[in-house]
PDB file of C-alpha atoms in Angstrom:
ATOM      1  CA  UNK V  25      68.591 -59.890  59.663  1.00 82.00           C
ATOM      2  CA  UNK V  26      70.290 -57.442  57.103  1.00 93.00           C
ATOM      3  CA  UNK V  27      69.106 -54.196  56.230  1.00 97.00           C
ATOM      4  CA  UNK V  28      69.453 -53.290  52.478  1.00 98.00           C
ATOM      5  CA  UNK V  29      69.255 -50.058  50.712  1.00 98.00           C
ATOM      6  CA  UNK V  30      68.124 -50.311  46.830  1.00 97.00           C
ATOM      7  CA  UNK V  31      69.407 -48.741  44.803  1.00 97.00           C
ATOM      8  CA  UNK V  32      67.681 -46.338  42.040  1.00 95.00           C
ATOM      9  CA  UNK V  33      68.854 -48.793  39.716  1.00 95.00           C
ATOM     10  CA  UNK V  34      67.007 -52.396  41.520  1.00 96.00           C
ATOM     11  CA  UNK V  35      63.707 -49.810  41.510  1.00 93.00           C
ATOM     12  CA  UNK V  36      64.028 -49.034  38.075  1.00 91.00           C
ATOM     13  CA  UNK V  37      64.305 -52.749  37.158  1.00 92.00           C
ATOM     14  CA  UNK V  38      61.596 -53.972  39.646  1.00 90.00           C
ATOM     15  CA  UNK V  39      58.636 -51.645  38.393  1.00 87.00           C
ATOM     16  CA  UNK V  40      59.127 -52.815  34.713  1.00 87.00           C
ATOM     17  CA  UNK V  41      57.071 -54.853  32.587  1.00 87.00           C
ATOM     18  CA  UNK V  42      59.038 -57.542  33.068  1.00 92.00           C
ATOM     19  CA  UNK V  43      61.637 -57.302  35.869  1.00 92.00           C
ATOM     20  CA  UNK V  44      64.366 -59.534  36.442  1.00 93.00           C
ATOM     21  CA  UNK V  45      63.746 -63.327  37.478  1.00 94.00           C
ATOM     22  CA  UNK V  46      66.691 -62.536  40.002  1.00 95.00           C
ATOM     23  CA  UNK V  47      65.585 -59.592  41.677  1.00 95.00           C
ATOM     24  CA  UNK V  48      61.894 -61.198  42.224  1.00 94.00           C
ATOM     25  CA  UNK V  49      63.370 -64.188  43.872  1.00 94.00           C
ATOM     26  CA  UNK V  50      65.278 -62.096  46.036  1.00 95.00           C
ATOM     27  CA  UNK V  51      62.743 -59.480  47.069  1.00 93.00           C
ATOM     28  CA  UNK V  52      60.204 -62.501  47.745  1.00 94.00           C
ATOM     29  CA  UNK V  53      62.507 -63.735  50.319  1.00 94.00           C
ATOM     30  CA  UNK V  54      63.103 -60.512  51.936  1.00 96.00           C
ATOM     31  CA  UNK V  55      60.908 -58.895  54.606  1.00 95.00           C
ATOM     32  CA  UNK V  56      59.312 -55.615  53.851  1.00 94.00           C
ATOM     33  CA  UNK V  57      61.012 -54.159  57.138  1.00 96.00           C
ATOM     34  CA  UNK V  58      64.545 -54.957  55.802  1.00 97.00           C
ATOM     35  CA  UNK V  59      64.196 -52.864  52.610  1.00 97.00           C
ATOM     36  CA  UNK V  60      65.201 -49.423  52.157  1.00 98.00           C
ATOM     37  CA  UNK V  61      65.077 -46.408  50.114  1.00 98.00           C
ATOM     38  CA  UNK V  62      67.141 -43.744  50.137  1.00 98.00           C
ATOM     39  CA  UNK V  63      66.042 -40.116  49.647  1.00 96.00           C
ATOM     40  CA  UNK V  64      68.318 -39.217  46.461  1.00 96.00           C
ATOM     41  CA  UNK V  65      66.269 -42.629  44.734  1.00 96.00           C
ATOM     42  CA  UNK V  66      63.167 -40.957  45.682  1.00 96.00           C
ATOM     43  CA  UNK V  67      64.737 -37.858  43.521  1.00 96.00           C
ATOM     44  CA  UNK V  68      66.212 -39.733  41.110  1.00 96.00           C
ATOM     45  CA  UNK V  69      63.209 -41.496  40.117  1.00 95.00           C
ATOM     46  CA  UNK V  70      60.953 -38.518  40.231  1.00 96.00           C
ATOM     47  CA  UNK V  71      63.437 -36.802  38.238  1.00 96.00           C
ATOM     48  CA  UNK V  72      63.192 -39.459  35.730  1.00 94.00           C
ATOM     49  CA  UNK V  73      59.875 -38.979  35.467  1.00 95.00           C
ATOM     50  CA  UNK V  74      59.868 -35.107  35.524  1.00 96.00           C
ATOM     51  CA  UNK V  75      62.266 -35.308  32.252  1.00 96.00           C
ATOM     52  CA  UNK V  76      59.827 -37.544  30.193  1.00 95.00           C
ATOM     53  CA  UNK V  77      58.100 -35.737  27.878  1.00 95.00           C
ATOM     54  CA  UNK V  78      54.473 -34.782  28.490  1.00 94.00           C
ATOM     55  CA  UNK V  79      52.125 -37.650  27.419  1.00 95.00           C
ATOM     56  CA  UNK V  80      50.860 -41.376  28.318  1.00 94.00           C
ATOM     57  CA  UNK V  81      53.832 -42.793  29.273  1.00 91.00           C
ATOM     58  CA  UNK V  82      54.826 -40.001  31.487  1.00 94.00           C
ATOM     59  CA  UNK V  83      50.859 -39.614  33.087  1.00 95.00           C
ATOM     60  CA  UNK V  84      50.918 -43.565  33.700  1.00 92.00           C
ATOM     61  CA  UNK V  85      54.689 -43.012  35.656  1.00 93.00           C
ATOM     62  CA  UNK V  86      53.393 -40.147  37.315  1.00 94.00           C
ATOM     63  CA  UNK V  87      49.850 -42.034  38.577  1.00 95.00           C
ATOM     64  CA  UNK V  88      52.295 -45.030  39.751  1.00 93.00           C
ATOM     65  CA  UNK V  89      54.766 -42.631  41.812  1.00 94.00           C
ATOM     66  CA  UNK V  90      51.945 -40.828  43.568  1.00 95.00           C
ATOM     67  CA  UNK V  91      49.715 -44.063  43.757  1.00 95.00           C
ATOM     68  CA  UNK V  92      49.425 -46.817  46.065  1.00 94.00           C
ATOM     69  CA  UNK V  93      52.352 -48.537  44.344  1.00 92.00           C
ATOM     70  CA  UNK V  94      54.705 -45.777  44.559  1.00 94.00           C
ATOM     71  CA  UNK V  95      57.675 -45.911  46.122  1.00 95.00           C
ATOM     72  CA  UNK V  96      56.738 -43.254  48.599  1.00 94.00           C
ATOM     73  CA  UNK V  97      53.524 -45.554  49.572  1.00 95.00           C
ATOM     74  CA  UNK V  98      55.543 -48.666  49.422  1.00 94.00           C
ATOM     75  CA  UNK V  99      58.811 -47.439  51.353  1.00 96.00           C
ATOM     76  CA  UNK V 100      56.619 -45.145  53.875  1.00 96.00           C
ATOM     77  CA  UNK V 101      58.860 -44.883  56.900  1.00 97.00           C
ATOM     78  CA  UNK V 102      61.692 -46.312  55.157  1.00 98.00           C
ATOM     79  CA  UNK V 103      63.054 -43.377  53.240  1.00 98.00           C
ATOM     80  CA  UNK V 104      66.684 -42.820  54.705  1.00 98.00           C
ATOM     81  CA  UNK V 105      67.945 -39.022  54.255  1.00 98.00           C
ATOM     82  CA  UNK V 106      71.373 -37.819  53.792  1.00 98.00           C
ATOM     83  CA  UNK V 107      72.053 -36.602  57.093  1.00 98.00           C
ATOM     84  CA  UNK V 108      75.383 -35.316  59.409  1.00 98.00           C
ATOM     85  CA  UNK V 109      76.334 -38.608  59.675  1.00 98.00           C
ATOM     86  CA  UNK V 110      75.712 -39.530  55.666  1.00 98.00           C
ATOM     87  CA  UNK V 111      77.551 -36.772  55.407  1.00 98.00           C
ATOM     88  CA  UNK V 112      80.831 -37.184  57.410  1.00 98.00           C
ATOM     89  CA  UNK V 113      80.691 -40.633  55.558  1.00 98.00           C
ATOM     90  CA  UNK V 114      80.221 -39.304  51.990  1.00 98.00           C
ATOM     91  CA  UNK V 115      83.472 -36.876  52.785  1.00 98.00           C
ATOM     92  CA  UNK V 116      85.394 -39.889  53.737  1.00 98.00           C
ATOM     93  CA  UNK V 117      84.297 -42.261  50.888  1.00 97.00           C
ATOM     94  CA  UNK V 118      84.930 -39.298  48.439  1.00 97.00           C
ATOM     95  CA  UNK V 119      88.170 -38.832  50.299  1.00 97.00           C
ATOM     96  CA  UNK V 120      89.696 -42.716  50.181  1.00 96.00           C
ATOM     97  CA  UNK V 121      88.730 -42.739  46.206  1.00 94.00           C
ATOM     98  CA  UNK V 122      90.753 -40.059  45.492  1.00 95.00           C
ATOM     99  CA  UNK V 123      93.478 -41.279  47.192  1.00 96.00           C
ATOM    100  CA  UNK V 124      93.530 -44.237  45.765  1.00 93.00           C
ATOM    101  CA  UNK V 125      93.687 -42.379  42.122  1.00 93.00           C
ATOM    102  CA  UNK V 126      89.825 -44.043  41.360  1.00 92.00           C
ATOM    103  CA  UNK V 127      87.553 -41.235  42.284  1.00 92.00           C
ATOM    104  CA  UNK V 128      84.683 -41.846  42.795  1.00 94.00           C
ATOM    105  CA  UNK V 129      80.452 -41.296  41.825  1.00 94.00           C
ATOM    106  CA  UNK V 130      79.332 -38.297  44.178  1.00 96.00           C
ATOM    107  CA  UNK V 131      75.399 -40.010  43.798  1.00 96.00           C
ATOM    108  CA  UNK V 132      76.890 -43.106  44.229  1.00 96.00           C
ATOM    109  CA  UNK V 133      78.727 -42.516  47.257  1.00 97.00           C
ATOM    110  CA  UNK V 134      75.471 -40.169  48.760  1.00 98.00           C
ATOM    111  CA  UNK V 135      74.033 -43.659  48.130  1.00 97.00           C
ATOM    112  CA  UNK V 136      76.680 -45.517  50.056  1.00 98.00           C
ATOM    113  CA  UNK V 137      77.610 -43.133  52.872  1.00 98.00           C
ATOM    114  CA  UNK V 138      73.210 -43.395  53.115  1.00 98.00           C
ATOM    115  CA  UNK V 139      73.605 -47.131  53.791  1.00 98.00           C
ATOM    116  CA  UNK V 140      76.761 -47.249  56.179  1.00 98.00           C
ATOM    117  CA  UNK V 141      75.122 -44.433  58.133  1.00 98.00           C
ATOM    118  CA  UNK V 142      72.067 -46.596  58.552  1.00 98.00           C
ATOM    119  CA  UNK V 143      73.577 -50.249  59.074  1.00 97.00           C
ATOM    120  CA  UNK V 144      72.118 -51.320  55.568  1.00 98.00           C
ATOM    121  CA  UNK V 145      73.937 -53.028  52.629  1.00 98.00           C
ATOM    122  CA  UNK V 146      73.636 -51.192  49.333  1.00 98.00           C
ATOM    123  CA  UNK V 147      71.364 -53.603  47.012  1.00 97.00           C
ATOM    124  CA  UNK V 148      72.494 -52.504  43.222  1.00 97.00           C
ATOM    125  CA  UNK V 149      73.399 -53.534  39.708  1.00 96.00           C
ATOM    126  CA  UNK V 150      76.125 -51.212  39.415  1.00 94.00           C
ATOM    127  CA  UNK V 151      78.790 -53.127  41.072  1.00 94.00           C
ATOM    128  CA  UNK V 152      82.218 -50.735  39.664  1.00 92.00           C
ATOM    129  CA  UNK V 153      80.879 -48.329  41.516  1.00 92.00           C
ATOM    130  CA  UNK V 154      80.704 -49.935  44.609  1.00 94.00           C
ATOM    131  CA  UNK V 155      83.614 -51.552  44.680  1.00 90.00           C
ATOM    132  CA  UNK V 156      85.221 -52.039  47.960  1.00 90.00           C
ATOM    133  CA  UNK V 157      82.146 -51.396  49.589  1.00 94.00           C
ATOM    134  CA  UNK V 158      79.393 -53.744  51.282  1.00 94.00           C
ATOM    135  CA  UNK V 159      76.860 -54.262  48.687  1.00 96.00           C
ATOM    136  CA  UNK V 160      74.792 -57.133  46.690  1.00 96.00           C
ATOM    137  CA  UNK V 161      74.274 -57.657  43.142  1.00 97.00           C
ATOM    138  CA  UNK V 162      70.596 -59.363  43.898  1.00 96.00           C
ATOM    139  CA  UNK V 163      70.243 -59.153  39.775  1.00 93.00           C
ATOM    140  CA  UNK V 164      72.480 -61.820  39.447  1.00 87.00           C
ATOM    141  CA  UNK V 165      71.932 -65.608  39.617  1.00 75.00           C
ATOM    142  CA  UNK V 166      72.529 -66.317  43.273  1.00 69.00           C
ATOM    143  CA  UNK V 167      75.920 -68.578  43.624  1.00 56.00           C
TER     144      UNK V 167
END
């Protein structure tokens, strides 16, 4: 079975009102155990919600990230860190991109080196910035 790590962007489109028809097909056929978070999304989406100004919107976001629904609750034990290894693999993914004269995201590649560290393919809708790299675009109708 593969392992994927979601991106900040497939958790920003799942918990809206109305997420993509793509990404619910795919999550529905995808076992809980084969999903993954890393620990920058967890920042970037608290973050997010941080920045909002104070208010409804921002109490509601901040009841959901703490709640049952959360992604803390729903990823328990499936928040990756960037560790030695993400590391070593963020220097070399950094590295090749500037080679190539197409540097590249530092998040993006914490995001990447995350998932290659970890045997997982990254799950996003950012697809330039992966380029070259194992990922899936599960926000587009499936071929």
């Amino acid at each position: 079975m593969t392992r994927y790590l979601l991106d900040t962007n497939i958790i920003s489109d799942a918990t809206r009102p109305e997420p993509s028809k793509h990404l619910v097909s795919w999550m529905e056929r995808q076992a809980d155990e084969d999903l993954y978070i890393s620990s920058l999304t967890l920042a970037e989406v608290r973050r997010g919600i941080l920045e909002k100004p104070a208010g409804k919107k921002r109490g509601a976001l901040e009841r959901w990230f703490s709640g049952p629904e959360g992604p803390q609750a729903l990823f328990a034990g499936r928040v990756l860190p960037f560790d030695e290894s993400a590391g070593l693999i963020w220097a070399r993914l950094m590295a090749e991109g500037t080679a190539r004269g197409r540097p590249r995201s530092a998040l993006d590649m914490v995001i990447a080196s995350i998932a290659e560290a970890n045997g997982c393919v990254v799950a996003t809708a950012n697809e330039q910035h992966f380029e070259g790299l194992p990922f899936i675009n599960p926000l587009r109708k499936p071929d």
